[in-house]
mmCIF file of C-alpha atoms in Angstrom:
data_model
loop_
_atom_site.group_PDB
_atom_site.id
_atom_site.type_symbol
_atom_site.label_atom_id
_atom_site.label_comp_id
_atom_site.label_asym_id
_atom_site.label_seq_id
_atom_site.Cartn_x
_atom_site.Cartn_y
_atom_site.Cartn_z
ATOM 1 C CA ALA S 1 -24.595 62.037 26.403
ATOM 2 C CA SER S 2 -21.711 63.142 24.246
ATOM 3 C CA GLY S 3 -18.284 61.890 23.220
ATOM 4 C CA ARG S 4 -16.901 58.970 21.283
ATOM 5 C CA VAL S 5 -17.497 55.296 22.096
ATOM 6 C CA ARG S 6 -15.647 52.410 20.460
ATOM 7 C CA LEU S 7 -16.551 48.762 21.067
ATOM 8 C CA ALA S 8 -14.695 45.733 19.709
ATOM 9 C CA ARG S 9 -15.359 42.050 20.112
ATOM 10 C CA SER S 10 -13.700 38.934 18.765
ATOM 11 C CA ALA S 11 -13.177 35.317 19.778
ATOM 12 C CA GLU S 12 -9.981 36.341 21.593
ATOM 13 C CA ALA S 13 -10.778 39.725 23.150
ATOM 14 C CA ARG S 14 -13.300 42.346 24.204
ATOM 15 C CA SER S 15 -12.562 46.062 24.437
ATOM 16 C CA VAL S 16 -14.319 49.327 25.264
ATOM 17 C CA GLU S 17 -12.889 52.786 24.637
ATOM 18 C CA LEU S 18 -14.389 56.135 25.603
ATOM 19 C CA ALA S 19 -13.028 59.505 24.514
ATOM 20 C CA GLY S 20 -14.355 62.707 26.043
ATOM 21 C CA PHE S 21 -17.520 60.880 27.060
ATOM 22 C CA SER S 22 -19.902 62.748 29.367
ATOM 23 C CA LEU S 23 -23.437 62.094 30.561
ATOM 24 C CA ALA S 24 -26.213 63.915 32.401
ATOM 25 C CA SER S 25 -29.619 62.497 33.282
ATOM 26 C CA PRO S 26 -32.925 64.074 34.398
ATOM 27 C CA GLN S 27 -32.461 62.152 37.669
ATOM 28 C CA GLY S 28 -29.324 64.183 38.445
ATOM 29 C CA VAL S 29 -26.649 61.646 37.462
ATOM 30 C CA SER S 30 -23.734 63.556 35.953
ATOM 31 C CA ILE S 31 -20.487 62.060 34.631
ATOM 32 C CA PRO S 32 -17.773 64.539 33.617
ATOM 33 C CA ALA S 33 -15.779 64.133 30.392
ATOM 34 C CA THR S 34 -14.066 60.761 30.733
ATOM 35 C CA ASP S 35 -11.366 58.996 28.740
ATOM 36 C CA LEU S 36 -11.370 55.263 29.375
ATOM 37 C CA HIS S 37 -9.934 52.100 27.922
ATOM 38 C CA PHE S 38 -10.885 48.543 28.923
ATOM 39 C CA ASP S 39 -9.390 45.447 27.329
ATOM 40 C CA HIS S 40 -10.231 41.841 28.264
ATOM 41 C CA ARG S 41 -8.212 39.026 26.672
ATOM 42 C CA LEU S 42 -9.585 35.492 26.391
ATOM 43 C CA GLY S 43 -8.084 32.267 25.082
ATOM 44 C CA ASP S 44 -4.748 30.798 26.133
ATOM 45 C CA ARG S 45 -3.437 34.016 27.727
ATOM 46 C CA PRO S 46 -6.374 35.499 29.626
ATOM 47 C CA GLY S 47 -5.997 38.872 31.283
ATOM 48 C CA GLY S 48 -6.672 42.480 30.617
ATOM 49 C CA SER S 49 -6.080 46.135 31.368
ATOM 50 C CA PHE S 50 -8.027 49.199 32.418
ATOM 51 C CA ARG S 51 -7.129 52.869 32.512
ATOM 52 C CA ALA S 52 -9.026 56.148 32.749
ATOM 53 C CA ASN S 53 -8.431 59.812 33.393
ATOM 54 C CA LEU S 54 -11.019 60.068 36.191
ATOM 55 C CA LEU S 55 -13.693 57.991 37.947
ATOM 56 C CA ASP S 56 -16.373 59.692 40.029
ATOM 57 C CA LEU S 57 -17.496 56.859 42.320
ATOM 58 C CA GLU S 58 -20.713 58.459 43.519
ATOM 59 C CA ALA S 59 -21.885 59.197 39.968
ATOM 60 C CA LEU S 60 -20.974 55.710 38.755
ATOM 61 C CA THR S 61 -22.864 54.107 41.649
ATOM 62 C CA ARG S 62 -25.991 56.105 40.843
ATOM 63 C CA LEU S 63 -25.632 55.215 37.174
ATOM 64 C CA ALA S 64 -25.285 51.497 38.010
ATOM 65 C CA ALA S 65 -28.887 51.445 39.262
ATOM 66 C CA SER S 66 -30.012 52.194 35.675
ATOM 67 C CA LEU S 67 -27.788 49.633 33.972
ATOM 68 C CA PRO S 68 -28.589 45.956 33.230
ATOM 69 C CA LEU S 69 -26.490 44.660 36.128
ATOM 70 C CA ALA S 70 -27.271 41.792 38.481
ATOM 71 C CA GLN S 71 -29.401 42.987 41.380
ATOM 72 C CA GLU S 72 -26.808 41.583 43.807
ATOM 73 C CA VAL S 73 -24.176 43.913 42.325
ATOM 74 C CA VAL S 74 -26.482 46.934 42.531
ATOM 75 C CA ASP S 75 -27.420 46.124 46.138
ATOM 76 C CA ARG S 76 -23.772 45.689 47.148
ATOM 77 C CA LEU S 77 -22.820 49.036 45.611
ATOM 78 C CA ALA S 78 -25.717 50.713 47.411
ATOM 79 C CA ALA S 79 -24.620 49.117 50.723
ATOM 80 C CA PHE S 80 -21.080 50.497 50.402
ATOM 81 C CA ASP S 81 -22.346 53.868 49.053
ATOM 82 C CA PRO S 82 -18.909 54.794 47.601
ATOM 83 C CA ALA S 83 -17.908 58.438 47.250
ATOM 84 C CA GLY S 84 -14.864 60.360 46.039
ATOM 85 C CA ARG S 85 -12.719 60.371 42.915
ATOM 86 C CA ILE S 86 -10.108 57.995 41.565
ATOM 87 C CA GLU S 87 -7.579 59.842 39.431
ATOM 88 C CA LYS S 88 -5.714 58.251 36.509
ATOM 89 C CA PRO S 89 -6.284 54.630 37.538
ATOM 90 C CA GLU S 90 -4.181 52.023 35.730
ATOM 91 C CA LEU S 91 -4.881 48.335 36.263
ATOM 92 C CA GLU S 92 -3.427 45.258 34.576
ATOM 93 C CA TRP S 93 -4.167 41.631 35.390
ATOM 94 C CA SER S 94 -3.375 38.153 34.140
ATOM 95 C CA GLY S 95 -5.460 35.012 34.442
ATOM 96 C CA PRO S 96 -9.247 34.540 34.431
ATOM 97 C CA PRO S 97 -11.266 36.887 36.701
ATOM 98 C CA ASP S 98 -12.026 34.145 39.239
ATOM 99 C CA ALA S 99 -8.412 32.896 39.448
ATOM 100 C CA LEU S 100 -5.996 35.782 38.881
ATOM 101 C CA THR S 101 -2.316 34.906 38.612
ATOM 102 C CA GLY S 102 -1.066 38.492 38.876
ATOM 103 C CA TRP S 103 -2.067 42.153 38.838
ATOM 104 C CA LYS S 104 -0.653 45.686 38.905
ATOM 105 C CA LEU S 105 -2.348 48.839 40.128
ATOM 106 C CA LYS S 106 -1.554 52.536 40.118
ATOM 107 C CA ALA S 107 -3.959 55.354 41.035
ATOM 108 C CA GLY S 108 -4.506 58.557 42.927
ATOM 109 C CA PHE S 109 -7.611 59.094 45.037
ATOM 110 C CA GLU S 110 -9.367 62.051 46.648
ATOM 111 C CA GLY S 111 -12.136 62.185 49.243
ATOM 112 C CA ILE S 112 -12.721 58.433 49.116
ATOM 113 C CA GLY S 113 -15.578 57.175 51.257
ATOM 114 C CA LEU S 114 -17.208 53.789 51.897
ATOM 115 C CA ARG S 115 -20.024 52.973 54.301
ATOM 116 C CA ALA S 116 -19.325 50.282 56.904
ATOM 117 C CA TRP S 117 -20.898 46.962 55.923
ATOM 118 C CA LYS S 118 -20.949 43.857 58.125
ATOM 119 C CA SER S 119 -17.346 43.323 59.326
ATOM 120 C CA ILE S 120 -15.859 45.715 56.749
ATOM 121 C CA PRO S 121 -15.062 49.136 58.290
ATOM 122 C CA GLY S 122 -16.247 52.362 56.723
ATOM 123 C CA VAL S 123 -14.189 55.420 55.856
ATOM 124 C CA SER S 124 -14.570 58.924 54.463
ATOM 125 C CA GLY S 125 -12.236 61.757 53.520
ATOM 126 C CA LEU S 126 -9.255 59.643 52.389
ATOM 127 C CA SER S 127 -6.885 61.083 49.797
ATOM 128 C CA GLY S 128 -3.527 59.866 48.547
ATOM 129 C CA GLN S 129 -1.838 57.492 46.101
ATOM 130 C CA VAL S 130 -1.416 53.744 45.709
ATOM 131 C CA GLU S 131 0.892 51.713 43.498
ATOM 132 C CA GLY S 132 1.690 48.017 43.656
ATOM 133 C CA SER S 133 1.083 44.443 42.607
ATOM 134 C CA GLU S 134 0.056 41.107 44.088
ATOM 135 C CA SER S 135 3.565 40.746 45.578
ATOM 136 C CA GLN S 136 4.277 44.232 46.963
ATOM 137 C CA GLY S 137 3.086 47.821 46.941
ATOM 138 C CA ARG S 138 3.037 51.231 48.568
ATOM 139 C CA LEU S 139 0.232 53.438 49.884
ATOM 140 C CA ARG S 140 0.394 57.097 50.859
ATOM 141 C CA ILE S 141 -2.491 58.796 52.668
ATOM 142 C CA ASP S 142 -2.918 62.508 53.243
ATOM 143 C CA GLY S 143 -6.433 63.079 54.510
ATOM 144 C CA ARG S 144 -8.346 65.966 56.044
ATOM 145 C CA ASP S 145 -11.483 65.496 58.151
ATOM 146 C CA VAL S 146 -11.152 61.730 57.912
ATOM 147 C CA ALA S 147 -13.770 59.510 59.564
ATOM 148 C CA LEU S 148 -13.338 55.805 60.318
ATOM 149 C CA ASP S 149 -16.435 53.702 61.064
ATOM 150 C CA LEU S 150 -15.570 50.601 63.121
ATOM 151 C CA PRO S 151 -18.936 49.349 64.440
ATOM 152 C CA GLU S 152 -17.591 45.899 65.333
ATOM 153 C CA VAL S 153 -14.604 47.306 67.232
ATOM 154 C CA PHE S 154 -15.750 50.341 69.249
ATOM 155 C CA SER S 155 -18.963 51.201 71.085
ATOM 156 C CA ASN S 156 -18.590 54.723 69.711
ATOM 157 C CA PRO S 157 -17.912 53.531 66.155
ATOM 158 C CA ARG S 158 -17.211 56.793 64.306
ATOM 159 C CA LEU S 159 -13.632 57.957 64.840
ATOM 160 C CA GLN S 160 -13.017 61.516 63.577
ATOM 161 C CA LEU S 161 -9.526 62.664 62.589
ATOM 162 C CA ALA S 162 -8.849 66.251 61.614
ATOM 163 C CA ASN S 163 -5.649 65.132 59.872
ATOM 164 C CA LEU S 164 -4.263 61.733 58.899
ATOM 165 C CA ARG S 165 -0.927 61.254 57.134
ATOM 166 C CA ALA S 166 0.443 57.772 56.613
ATOM 167 C CA GLU S 167 3.014 55.780 54.665
ATOM 168 C CA ALA S 168 2.178 52.093 54.347
ATOM 169 C CA GLY S 169 2.755 49.100 52.139
ATOM 170 C CA TRP S 170 2.276 45.395 51.623
ATOM 171 C CA GLU S 171 4.552 42.515 50.713
ATOM 172 C CA ARG S 172 4.085 38.808 50.190
ATOM 173 C CA ARG S 173 6.582 36.783 52.223
ATOM 174 C CA GLY S 174 6.701 33.023 51.736
ATOM 175 C CA GLY S 175 3.162 32.986 50.413
ATOM 176 C CA ASN S 176 1.824 35.111 53.295
ATOM 177 C CA LEU S 177 0.709 38.692 52.808
ATOM 178 C CA GLU S 178 1.926 41.268 55.352
ATOM 179 C CA PHE S 179 0.840 44.893 55.635
ATOM 180 C CA SER S 180 3.224 47.433 57.145
ATOM 181 C CA LEU S 181 2.484 50.859 58.574
ATOM 182 C CA ASP S 182 5.801 52.669 58.380
ATOM 183 C CA LYS S 183 4.513 55.832 59.989
ATOM 184 C CA ALA S 184 1.148 57.423 60.648
ATOM 185 C CA GLU S 185 0.526 60.854 62.136
ATOM 186 C CA PHE S 186 -2.956 61.845 63.286
ATOM 187 C CA ASP S 187 -4.806 64.360 65.404
ATOM 188 C CA ASN S 188 -8.340 65.198 66.446
ATOM 189 C CA GLN S 189 -10.053 67.026 69.312
ATOM 190 C CA ASP S 190 -9.159 64.200 71.714
ATOM 191 C CA ALA S 191 -5.550 63.389 70.874
ATOM 192 C CA SER S 192 -2.590 63.683 68.534
ATOM 193 C CA GLY S 193 0.165 61.177 67.972
ATOM 194 C CA GLN S 194 2.038 58.696 65.805
ATOM 195 C CA ALA S 195 1.791 54.981 65.097
ATOM 196 C CA SER S 196 3.660 52.229 63.266
ATOM 197 C CA GLY S 197 3.444 48.469 62.982
ATOM 198 C CA THR S 198 2.527 45.428 60.911
ATOM 199 C CA TYR S 199 -0.547 43.307 60.277
ATOM 200 C CA ARG S 200 -0.744 39.794 58.820
ATOM 201 C CA PRO S 201 -4.084 38.247 57.825
ATOM 202 C CA THR S 202 -4.653 34.607 58.787
ATOM 203 C CA PRO S 203 -6.909 31.991 57.129
ATOM 204 C CA VAL S 204 -8.980 31.750 60.325
ATOM 205 C CA GLY S 205 -9.525 34.593 62.777
ATOM 206 C CA PRO S 206 -8.895 38.354 62.692
ATOM 207 C CA GLY S 207 -5.130 38.117 62.053
ATOM 208 C CA VAL S 208 -1.827 38.903 63.759
ATOM 209 C CA VAL S 209 -0.787 42.456 64.651
ATOM 210 C CA ASP S 210 2.328 44.179 65.968
ATOM 211 C CA LEU S 211 1.458 47.820 66.601
ATOM 212 C CA GLN S 212 2.916 50.614 68.683
ATOM 213 C CA ALA S 213 1.633 54.149 69.051
ATOM 214 C CA ARG S 214 2.476 57.254 71.029
ATOM 215 C CA LEU S 215 0.165 60.119 71.899
ATOM 216 C CA THR S 216 1.779 63.474 72.549
ATOM 217 C CA ARG S 217 -1.556 64.948 73.629
ATOM 218 C CA ALA S 218 -4.718 63.267 74.901
ATOM 219 C CA ASP S 219 -7.895 64.271 76.724
ATOM 220 C CA GLY S 220 -8.524 62.063 79.750
ATOM 221 C CA THR S 221 -12.301 62.421 79.402
ATOM 222 C CA ALA S 222 -12.179 60.734 75.976
ATOM 223 C CA VAL S 223 -10.697 57.416 77.159
ATOM 224 C CA TRP S 224 -14.086 55.663 77.038
ATOM 225 C CA ARG S 225 -14.513 56.421 73.311
ATOM 226 C CA TYR S 226 -11.562 54.214 72.434
ATOM 227 C CA MET S 227 -12.468 51.194 74.545
ATOM 228 C CA PRO S 228 -13.117 48.184 72.266
ATOM 229 C CA LEU S 229 -16.338 46.223 72.523
ATOM 230 C CA VAL S 230 -14.443 43.438 74.279
ATOM 231 C CA VAL S 231 -14.714 45.745 77.320
ATOM 232 C CA ASN S 232 -18.235 45.320 78.657
ATOM 233 C CA ARG S 233 -20.930 48.004 78.710
ATOM 234 C CA VAL S 234 -20.789 48.573 82.493
ATOM 235 C CA THR S 235 -17.075 49.351 82.456
ATOM 236 C CA ARG S 236 -17.301 51.571 79.370
ATOM 237 C CA GLU S 237 -20.074 53.610 80.985
ATOM 238 C CA TRP S 238 -18.090 53.844 84.219
ATOM 239 C CA LEU S 239 -15.070 55.188 82.313
ATOM 240 C CA GLN S 240 -17.291 57.697 80.512
ATOM 241 C CA HIS S 241 -18.742 59.151 83.701
ATOM 242 C CA SER S 242 -15.866 58.639 86.149
ATOM 243 C CA ILE S 243 -12.732 60.031 84.479
ATOM 244 C CA VAL S 244 -13.500 63.742 84.466
ATOM 245 C CA GLY S 245 -11.084 66.353 83.132
ATOM 246 C CA GLY S 246 -7.333 66.017 83.077
ATOM 247 C CA THR S 247 -4.717 65.574 80.389
ATOM 248 C CA ALA S 248 -2.876 62.421 79.406
ATOM 249 C CA LEU S 249 0.793 63.084 78.691
ATOM 250 C CA ASP S 250 3.084 60.836 76.663
ATOM 251 C CA ALA S 251 0.577 58.012 76.277
ATOM 252 C CA ARG S 252 1.909 54.807 74.679
ATOM 253 C CA LEU S 253 0.145 51.819 73.133
ATOM 254 C CA ARG S 254 1.597 48.350 72.557
ATOM 255 C CA LEU S 255 -0.522 45.736 70.805
ATOM 256 C CA LYS S 256 1.152 42.522 69.709
ATOM 257 C CA GLY S 257 -0.103 39.019 69.000
ATOM 258 C CA ASP S 258 -2.873 36.989 67.412
ATOM 259 C CA LEU S 259 -6.043 39.058 67.759
ATOM 260 C CA LYS S 260 -8.142 35.954 68.421
ATOM 261 C CA ASP S 261 -6.468 35.934 71.886
ATOM 262 C CA PHE S 262 -7.109 39.647 72.604
ATOM 263 C CA PRO S 263 -6.829 41.122 75.281
ATOM 264 C CA PHE S 264 -4.058 38.551 76.023
ATOM 265 C CA VAL S 265 -4.915 37.901 79.670
ATOM 266 C CA ASP S 266 -1.800 36.620 81.477
ATOM 267 C CA GLY S 267 0.140 36.888 78.217
ATOM 268 C CA LYS S 268 -2.086 34.366 76.438
ATOM 269 C CA GLY S 269 -0.545 33.249 73.168
ATOM 270 C CA GLY S 270 2.515 35.377 73.866
ATOM 271 C CA GLY S 271 0.529 38.524 73.079
ATOM 272 C CA GLN S 272 0.585 41.907 74.745
ATOM 273 C CA PHE S 273 -1.931 44.709 75.127
ATOM 274 C CA GLN S 274 -0.844 47.740 77.094
ATOM 275 C CA VAL S 275 -1.786 51.422 77.189
ATOM 276 C CA ARG S 276 0.228 53.543 79.605
ATOM 277 C CA ALA S 277 -0.079 57.292 80.112
ATOM 278 C CA ARG S 278 0.932 59.955 82.601
ATOM 279 C CA ILE S 279 -2.100 61.976 83.682
ATOM 280 C CA ALA S 280 -2.260 65.457 85.190
ATOM 281 C CA GLY S 281 -5.093 67.392 86.783
ATOM 282 C CA ALA S 282 -7.607 64.560 86.467
ATOM 283 C CA HIS S 283 -10.723 63.990 88.549
ATOM 284 C CA LEU S 284 -12.032 60.545 89.488
ATOM 285 C CA ASP S 285 -15.778 60.490 90.140
ATOM 286 C CA TYR S 286 -15.712 56.804 90.971
ATOM 287 C CA ALA S 287 -19.287 56.344 92.270
ATOM 288 C CA GLU S 288 -22.469 58.327 92.731
ATOM 289 C CA GLY S 289 -22.752 59.677 96.255
ATOM 290 C CA TRP S 290 -19.030 59.370 97.048
ATOM 291 C CA PRO S 291 -16.745 62.441 97.208
ATOM 292 C CA VAL S 292 -14.711 63.044 94.049
ATOM 293 C CA ILE S 293 -10.940 62.565 94.066
ATOM 294 C CA ASP S 294 -9.539 65.576 92.228
ATOM 295 C CA ALA S 295 -6.201 67.131 91.254
ATOM 296 C CA ILE S 296 -4.836 63.668 90.430
ATOM 297 C CA ASP S 297 -1.293 63.455 89.047
ATOM 298 C CA GLY S 298 -0.190 59.929 88.269
ATOM 299 C CA GLU S 299 -0.411 57.112 85.746
ATOM 300 C CA LEU S 300 -3.219 55.417 83.837
ATOM 301 C CA LEU S 301 -2.541 51.825 82.767
ATOM 302 C CA PHE S 302 -4.585 49.394 80.684
ATOM 303 C CA GLU S 303 -2.912 46.010 80.500
ATOM 304 C CA GLY S 304 -4.413 42.697 79.497
ATOM 305 C CA ALA S 305 -7.969 42.680 80.817
ATOM 306 C CA GLY S 306 -7.362 45.173 83.625
ATOM 307 C CA MET S 307 -7.127 48.884 84.363
ATOM 308 C CA LYS S 308 -5.166 50.700 87.044
ATOM 309 C CA VAL S 309 -4.982 54.366 88.025
ATOM 310 C CA THR S 310 -2.011 55.161 90.246
ATOM 311 C CA ALA S 311 -1.886 58.634 91.759
ATOM 312 C CA ASP S 312 1.280 60.186 93.153
ATOM 313 C CA ARG S 313 -0.952 62.869 94.587
ATOM 314 C CA GLY S 314 -4.603 63.853 94.732
ATOM 315 C CA ARG S 315 -7.115 65.507 96.995
ATOM 316 C CA ILE S 316 -10.539 64.947 98.582
ATOM 317 C CA PHE S 317 -11.891 68.175 100.055
ATOM 318 C CA GLY S 318 -8.846 69.598 101.881
ATOM 319 C CA VAL S 319 -7.184 66.238 102.484
ATOM 320 C CA GLN S 320 -4.047 65.425 100.536
ATOM 321 C CA LEU S 321 -3.800 61.897 99.158
ATOM 322 C CA ALA S 322 -0.727 59.839 98.341
ATOM 323 C CA ALA S 323 -0.044 56.343 97.010
ATOM 324 C CA VAL S 324 -3.609 56.086 95.717
ATOM 325 C CA SER S 325 -4.566 53.238 93.374
ATOM 326 C CA ALA S 326 -7.862 52.460 91.638
ATOM 327 C CA VAL S 327 -7.891 48.998 90.088
ATOM 328 C CA ILE S 328 -10.370 47.066 87.942
ATOM 329 C CA ARG S 329 -8.785 43.646 87.489
ATOM 330 C CA ASP S 330 -11.128 42.403 84.756
ATOM 331 C CA LEU S 331 -12.751 44.993 82.501
ATOM 332 C CA ASP S 332 -14.760 42.250 80.794
ATOM 333 C CA ALA S 333 -16.074 40.616 83.962
ATOM 334 C CA ARG S 334 -19.813 40.095 84.257
ATOM 335 C CA GLU S 335 -19.773 42.145 87.464
ATOM 336 C CA PRO S 336 -16.626 44.322 87.374
ATOM 337 C CA VAL S 337 -15.300 45.514 90.730
ATOM 338 C CA ILE S 338 -13.109 48.531 91.472
ATOM 339 C CA THR S 339 -10.747 48.542 94.426
ATOM 340 C CA ILE S 340 -9.494 51.922 95.666
ATOM 341 C CA LYS S 341 -6.640 52.120 98.155
ATOM 342 C CA GLY S 342 -4.737 55.092 99.469
ATOM 343 C CA ARG S 343 -3.224 57.048 102.303
ATOM 344 C CA ALA S 344 -4.468 60.470 103.272
ATOM 345 C CA ALA S 345 -3.108 63.147 105.593
ATOM 346 C CA GLY S 346 -4.827 66.340 106.673
ATOM 347 C CA PRO S 347 -7.171 68.033 109.129
ATOM 348 C CA THR S 348 -9.403 65.616 111.030
ATOM 349 C CA ARG S 349 -12.409 67.862 110.349
ATOM 350 C CA ASP S 350 -12.051 67.109 106.617
ATOM 351 C CA PHE S 351 -12.008 63.363 107.289
ATOM 352 C CA LEU S 352 -15.241 63.803 109.238
ATOM 353 C CA ARG S 353 -16.620 65.764 106.308
ATOM 354 C CA PHE S 354 -15.746 62.847 104.000
ATOM 355 C CA ILE S 355 -17.714 60.449 106.207
ATOM 356 C CA THR S 356 -20.742 62.757 106.316
ATOM 357 C CA ALA S 357 -20.727 63.300 102.529
ATOM 358 C CA SER S 358 -20.424 59.596 101.659
ATOM 359 C CA PRO S 359 -22.639 56.517 102.104
ATOM 360 C CA VAL S 360 -20.477 55.621 105.121
ATOM 361 C CA ALA S 361 -22.635 58.019 107.171
ATOM 362 C CA ALA S 362 -25.727 55.868 106.636
ATOM 363 C CA GLN S 363 -23.802 52.684 107.413
ATOM 364 C CA ILE S 364 -22.833 54.048 110.882
ATOM 365 C CA ASN S 365 -26.248 55.662 111.454
ATOM 366 C CA HIS S 366 -24.749 59.178 111.025
ATOM 367 C CA PHE S 367 -22.784 58.728 114.241
ATOM 368 C CA THR S 368 -20.177 61.370 113.265
ATOM 369 C CA ASP S 369 -22.524 64.048 111.869
ATOM 370 C CA ASP S 370 -22.337 66.247 115.010
ATOM 371 C CA MET S 371 -18.647 65.693 115.708
ATOM 372 C CA SER S 372 -16.079 68.446 115.274
ATOM 373 C CA ALA S 373 -12.332 68.287 115.590
ATOM 374 C CA GLU S 374 -9.130 70.292 115.722
ATOM 375 C CA GLY S 375 -5.824 68.817 114.640
ATOM 376 C CA ASN S 376 -4.550 66.496 111.974
ATOM 377 C CA GLY S 377 -4.344 62.804 111.262
ATOM 378 C CA THR S 378 -3.615 60.111 108.693
ATOM 379 C CA LEU S 379 -5.907 57.516 107.163
ATOM 380 C CA ASP S 380 -5.215 54.211 105.402
ATOM 381 C CA LEU S 381 -8.335 53.486 103.340
ATOM 382 C CA GLU S 382 -9.548 50.560 101.228
ATOM 383 C CA LEU S 383 -12.787 50.723 99.250
ATOM 384 C CA VAL S 384 -14.081 47.684 97.310
ATOM 385 C CA MET S 385 -17.045 48.552 95.089
ATOM 386 C CA PRO S 386 -19.055 46.586 92.443
ATOM 387 C CA LEU S 387 -19.620 49.057 89.596
ATOM 388 C CA GLU S 388 -23.267 48.058 89.112
ATOM 389 C CA ARG S 389 -24.091 47.779 92.815
ATOM 390 C CA VAL S 390 -22.272 50.597 94.561
ATOM 391 C CA GLU S 391 -24.572 50.246 97.562
ATOM 392 C CA GLN S 392 -22.724 47.010 98.327
ATOM 393 C CA ALA S 393 -19.378 48.793 98.665
ATOM 394 C CA ARG S 394 -17.131 47.619 101.490
ATOM 395 C CA VAL S 395 -15.012 50.183 103.342
ATOM 396 C CA LYS S 396 -12.024 49.525 105.574
ATOM 397 C CA GLY S 397 -10.087 52.327 107.241
ATOM 398 C CA ASP S 398 -7.434 52.886 109.895
ATOM 399 C CA TYR S 399 -7.211 56.475 111.243
ATOM 400 C CA ARG S 400 -4.380 57.811 113.404
ATOM 401 C CA PHE S 401 -4.893 61.010 115.408
ATOM 402 C CA ALA S 402 -1.988 63.384 115.995
ATOM 403 C CA GLY S 403 -2.695 65.451 119.137
ATOM 404 C CA ASN S 404 -6.353 66.137 118.295
ATOM 405 C CA ARG S 405 -9.127 67.925 120.145
ATOM 406 C CA LEU S 406 -12.424 66.126 119.460
ATOM 407 C CA ASN S 407 -15.982 67.200 120.299
ATOM 408 C CA VAL S 408 -17.983 63.967 120.241
ATOM 409 C CA VAL S 409 -21.340 65.412 121.408
ATOM 410 C CA SER S 410 -22.191 68.952 122.432
ATOM 411 C CA ALA S 411 -23.344 67.903 125.940
ATOM 412 C CA LEU S 412 -19.911 66.549 126.876
ATOM 413 C CA PRO S 413 -16.558 68.296 127.265
ATOM 414 C CA PRO S 414 -14.146 67.846 124.355
ATOM 415 C CA VAL S 415 -11.588 65.073 124.372
ATOM 416 C CA THR S 416 -8.133 66.582 124.062
ATOM 417 C CA ALA S 417 -4.600 65.468 123.269
ATOM 418 C CA ILE S 418 -5.850 62.430 121.331
ATOM 419 C CA GLN S 419 -2.890 60.439 120.121
ATOM 420 C CA GLN S 420 -2.963 57.088 118.386
#
């Protein structure tokens, strides 16, 4: 250890001052040259101040394990495992430590990281500046390779962001604290976009939010990663395996209301949860053993507790689809059910191929396996399928032939000019 240390103590105050103080231990703890001043006032006007040139959080946490601190404090620091540097922090406060009447803060920070602990989210890679007081303040973030750990929000808790830039603040209005996100820009391998909004903590519950976001680029296969835990495991796994490929264009999020009422089914509490996106070139592998719907161009909508995929166009084998919808009315249901409806037009032979390649063939004892056809037709189809018990799917279809030639069995002549 080297540097200068000055300690002062009286009936009215305590102070510590370090000048060019550095430390290195055989255990690998290293604190760079630090200038620091701490002043704690007692008596009739309690308060204090703190300032330093630099604080290395990781080094200070490792040092804390060797200091005469309460074990609870040491354990809490180890749980958060802080990392990064705080540059030129300045803090002033008034009132006793357990009942502050005011405070002011100013600091820069680089590479800040905290491990998630209980309901408190974790973060790494944050850099920026903060300045404010108990009544108002401003926060600027400019991070690279930022990670957010939200284990109580998402099933895939670690959210990676290649870049995160944000301007935010807080203000106390009528005794209530409100946080504002003026503008945030972010991007990662799955998406890029912008967000803004407000958040107000409440004495009971998770708080009130008013957030809107827009994605200018999004990968359709990554939708499942951003489904909150309020969406049950079955549905999350279905989204992971069923939405294959495709790009989401101009996706928009609207989240407004008291979060204790999320996902605001039927507008509960006046809240709203909606994610709407145009999708292009997507594939819907909706159930094992059923033919995939590919080349989907349409819209993906999450609203309240439900999900809906509406396709302007799509394709199964050589059959063109139109007015296709895939709906899960309650993503959080104990046994979620998807309903697929649509109209198809194309060669009859491809409709027969669909029957042969799907579980429908077993349900009709493979009656159509040896059939062949020439000509076209149209099909109105409805498929109702429990996601966990696809073998219980119900199929309803209405097929119209348009001048077809149909070979029912090889031993009989073909049926021609079929019209329905």
